[in-house]
Amino acid sequence: MTWPAVIEHLDLHDAIHVGHSTGGGEVVRYLARHGEHRVAKAAIISAVPRYQRGLSLEQGHWLARFRPV
């Protein structure tokens, strides 16, 4: 069962969504896809964006900002 399906099945309202690391991206993605009508607050802690397939470093991918060590 997916996260949105669980929220709907339990009929949750005014929920507080908290995401750490890549979980922060999941919170943002949930809000973008499903809206905020069931969400009271969202906390995004030390978020790391997910890697996007097909976007090369030359095309401005966020990893291009880091230099190899």
mmCIF file of C-alpha atoms in Angstrom:
data_model
loop_
_atom_site.group_PDB
_atom_site.id
_atom_site.type_symbol
_atom_site.label_atom_id
_atom_site.label_comp_id
_atom_site.label_asym_id
_atom_site.label_seq_id
_atom_site.Cartn_x
_atom_site.Cartn_y
_atom_site.Cartn_z
ATOM 1 C CA MET A 1 0.000 0.000 0.000
ATOM 2 C CA THR A 2 1.355 3.435 -0.883
ATOM 3 C CA TRP A 3 1.684 6.375 1.462
ATOM 4 C CA PRO A 4 -1.218 8.332 -0.137
ATOM 5 C CA ALA A 5 -3.391 5.202 -0.052
ATOM 6 C CA VAL A 6 -2.730 4.728 3.681
ATOM 7 C CA ILE A 7 -3.575 8.368 4.397
ATOM 8 C CA GLU A 8 -6.814 8.081 2.466
ATOM 9 C CA HIS A 9 -7.727 4.651 3.906
ATOM 10 C CA LEU A 10 -7.266 5.936 7.468
ATOM 11 C CA ASP A 11 -9.080 9.157 6.501
ATOM 12 C CA LEU A 12 -6.359 11.271 8.089
ATOM 13 C CA HIS A 13 -6.829 15.045 8.277
ATOM 14 C CA ASP A 14 -4.531 17.738 9.685
ATOM 15 C CA ALA A 15 -1.594 15.300 9.577
ATOM 16 C CA ILE A 16 1.973 16.429 10.202
ATOM 17 C CA HIS A 17 4.394 15.023 7.635
ATOM 18 C CA VAL A 18 8.080 14.832 8.615
ATOM 19 C CA GLY A 19 10.835 13.749 6.243
ATOM 20 C CA HIS A 20 14.578 13.387 6.816
ATOM 21 C CA SER A 21 17.155 13.127 4.036
ATOM 22 C CA THR A 22 15.454 11.686 0.936
ATOM 23 C CA GLY A 23 12.264 11.412 2.988
ATOM 24 C CA GLY A 24 12.065 15.207 2.799
ATOM 25 C CA GLY A 25 11.722 14.861 -0.939
ATOM 26 C CA GLU A 26 8.915 12.364 -0.417
ATOM 27 C CA VAL A 27 7.035 14.899 1.720
ATOM 28 C CA VAL A 28 7.424 17.555 -0.970
ATOM 29 C CA ARG A 29 6.407 15.118 -3.699
ATOM 30 C CA TYR A 30 3.298 14.089 -1.730
ATOM 31 C CA LEU A 31 2.283 17.737 -1.319
ATOM 32 C CA ALA A 32 2.911 18.468 -5.006
ATOM 33 C CA ARG A 33 0.916 15.482 -6.259
ATOM 34 C CA HIS A 34 -1.898 15.279 -3.713
ATOM 35 C CA GLY A 35 -2.252 18.804 -2.380
ATOM 36 C CA GLU A 36 -2.319 19.994 1.176
ATOM 37 C CA HIS A 37 -5.984 19.473 2.090
ATOM 38 C CA ARG A 38 -5.084 16.595 4.477
ATOM 39 C CA VAL A 39 -1.855 18.179 5.766
ATOM 40 C CA ALA A 40 -1.573 20.570 8.730
ATOM 41 C CA LYS A 41 2.223 20.975 8.663
ATOM 42 C CA ALA A 42 5.287 19.646 6.884
ATOM 43 C CA ALA A 43 8.827 19.422 8.270
ATOM 44 C CA ILE A 44 11.747 18.774 5.946
ATOM 45 C CA ILE A 45 14.980 17.983 7.790
ATOM 46 C CA SER A 46 18.374 17.832 6.043
ATOM 47 C CA ALA A 47 16.714 17.148 2.713
ATOM 48 C CA VAL A 48 18.655 15.596 -0.139
ATOM 49 C CA PRO A 49 17.095 15.804 -3.614
ATOM 50 C CA ARG A 50 16.552 12.556 -5.472
ATOM 51 C CA TYR A 51 18.782 11.819 -8.465
ATOM 52 C CA GLN A 52 16.996 12.533 -11.730
ATOM 53 C CA ARG A 53 17.627 10.010 -14.452
ATOM 54 C CA GLY A 54 18.508 11.381 -17.836
ATOM 55 C CA LEU A 55 19.799 14.742 -16.609
ATOM 56 C CA SER A 56 23.538 14.918 -17.163
ATOM 57 C CA LEU A 57 26.015 17.026 -15.217
ATOM 58 C CA GLU A 58 26.481 19.203 -18.292
ATOM 59 C CA GLN A 59 22.745 20.016 -18.290
ATOM 60 C CA GLY A 60 22.927 21.709 -14.910
ATOM 61 C CA HIS A 61 22.268 18.744 -12.639
ATOM 62 C CA TRP A 62 22.652 19.660 -8.933
ATOM 63 C CA LEU A 63 25.639 17.290 -8.608
ATOM 64 C CA ALA A 64 27.580 19.488 -11.052
ATOM 65 C CA ARG A 65 28.077 22.053 -8.264
ATOM 66 C CA PHE A 66 30.362 19.673 -6.357
ATOM 67 C CA ARG A 67 33.981 19.180 -7.270
ATOM 68 C CA PRO A 68 35.570 15.733 -7.027
ATOM 69 C CA VAL A 69 37.825 15.290 -3.989
#
